[in-house]
CSV table of C-alpha atoms in Angstrom, one decimal:
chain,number,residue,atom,x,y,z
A,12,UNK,CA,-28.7,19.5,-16.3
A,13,UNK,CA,-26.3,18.1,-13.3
A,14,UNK,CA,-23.6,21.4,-12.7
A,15,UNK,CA,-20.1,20.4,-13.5
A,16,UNK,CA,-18.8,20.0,-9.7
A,17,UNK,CA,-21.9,16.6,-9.8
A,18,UNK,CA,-20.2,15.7,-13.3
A,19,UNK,CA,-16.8,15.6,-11.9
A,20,UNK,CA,-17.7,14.2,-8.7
A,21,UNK,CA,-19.2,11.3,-10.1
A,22,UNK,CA,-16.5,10.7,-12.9
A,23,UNK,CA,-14.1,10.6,-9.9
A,24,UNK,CA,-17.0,8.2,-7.9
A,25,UNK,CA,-16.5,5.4,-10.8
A,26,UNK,CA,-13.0,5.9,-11.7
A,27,UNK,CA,-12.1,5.2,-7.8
A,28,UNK,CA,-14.3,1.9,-7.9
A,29,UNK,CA,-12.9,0.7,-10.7
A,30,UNK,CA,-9.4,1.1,-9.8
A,31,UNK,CA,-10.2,-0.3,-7.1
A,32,UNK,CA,-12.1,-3.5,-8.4
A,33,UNK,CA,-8.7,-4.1,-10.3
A,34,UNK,CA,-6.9,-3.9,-7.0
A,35,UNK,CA,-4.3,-1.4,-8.2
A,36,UNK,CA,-2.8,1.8,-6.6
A,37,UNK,CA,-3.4,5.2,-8.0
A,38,UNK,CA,0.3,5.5,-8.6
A,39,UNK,CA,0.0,2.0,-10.8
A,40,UNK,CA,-3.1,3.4,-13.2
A,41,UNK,CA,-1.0,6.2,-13.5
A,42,UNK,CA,2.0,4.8,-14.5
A,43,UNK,CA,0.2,2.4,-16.9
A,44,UNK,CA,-1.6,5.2,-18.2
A,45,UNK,CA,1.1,7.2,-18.8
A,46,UNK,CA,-0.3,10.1,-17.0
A,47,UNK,CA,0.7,11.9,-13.3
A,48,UNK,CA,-0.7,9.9,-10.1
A,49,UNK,CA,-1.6,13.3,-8.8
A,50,UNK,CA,-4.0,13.8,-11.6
A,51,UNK,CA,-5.5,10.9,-11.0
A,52,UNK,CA,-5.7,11.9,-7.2
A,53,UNK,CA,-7.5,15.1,-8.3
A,54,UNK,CA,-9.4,13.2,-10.8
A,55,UNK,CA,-11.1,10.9,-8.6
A,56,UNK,CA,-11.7,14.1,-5.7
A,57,UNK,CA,-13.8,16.0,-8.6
A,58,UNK,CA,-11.2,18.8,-8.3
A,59,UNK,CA,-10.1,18.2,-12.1
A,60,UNK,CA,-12.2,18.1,-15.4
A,61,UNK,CA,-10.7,14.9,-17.4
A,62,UNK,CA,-10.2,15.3,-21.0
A,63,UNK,CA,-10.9,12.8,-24.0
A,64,UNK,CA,-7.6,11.7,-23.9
A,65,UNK,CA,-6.9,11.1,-20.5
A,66,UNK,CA,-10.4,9.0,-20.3
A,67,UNK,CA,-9.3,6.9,-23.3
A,68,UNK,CA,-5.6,5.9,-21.5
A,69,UNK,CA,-7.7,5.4,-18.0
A,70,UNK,CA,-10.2,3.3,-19.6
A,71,UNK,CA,-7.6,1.2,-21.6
A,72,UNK,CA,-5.7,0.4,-18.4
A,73,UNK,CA,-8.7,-0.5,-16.5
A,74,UNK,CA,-9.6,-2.6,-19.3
A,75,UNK,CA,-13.0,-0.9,-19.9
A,76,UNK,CA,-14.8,0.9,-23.3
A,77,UNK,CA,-14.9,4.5,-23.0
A,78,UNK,CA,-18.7,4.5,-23.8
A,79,UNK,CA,-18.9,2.3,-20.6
A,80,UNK,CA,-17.5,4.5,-18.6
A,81,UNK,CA,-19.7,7.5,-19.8
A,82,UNK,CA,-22.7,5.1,-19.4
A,83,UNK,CA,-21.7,4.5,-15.6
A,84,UNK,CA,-21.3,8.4,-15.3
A,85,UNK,CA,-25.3,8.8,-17.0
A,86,UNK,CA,-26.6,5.8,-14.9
A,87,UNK,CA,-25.0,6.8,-11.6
């Protein structure tokens, strides 16, 4: 069982490349995910746990299913 600093750290690994593959600025996934661009910051360092919530808005705006996201997070 991976320890929850490896969870977060590779939710932050794959939320940072796919921002990035969508050429958009942590401030512009956060606006269009109605959520705080410092979040997001913290989010993609592995210095916050992200919620069900959160991961559904993020995944919308990056035009992505949920599950695929998890499955990147397993496969990673």
């Amino acid at each position: 069982m991976e320890s929850d600093h490896e969870i977060k750290a590779k939710v932050g690994k794959i939320l940072r490349e796919l921002r990035l593959s969508k050429k958009i600025s942590q401030e512009r996934l956060a606006l269009d995910s109605d959520i705080d661009r410092t979040y997001v910051s913290l989010l993609e360092k592995g210095k916050r746990n992200i919620t069900l919530k959160i991961l559904f808005s993020l995944c919308k705006t990056l035009d992505i299913k949920p599950s695929e996201f998890i499955a990147k997070i397993e496969h990673h």
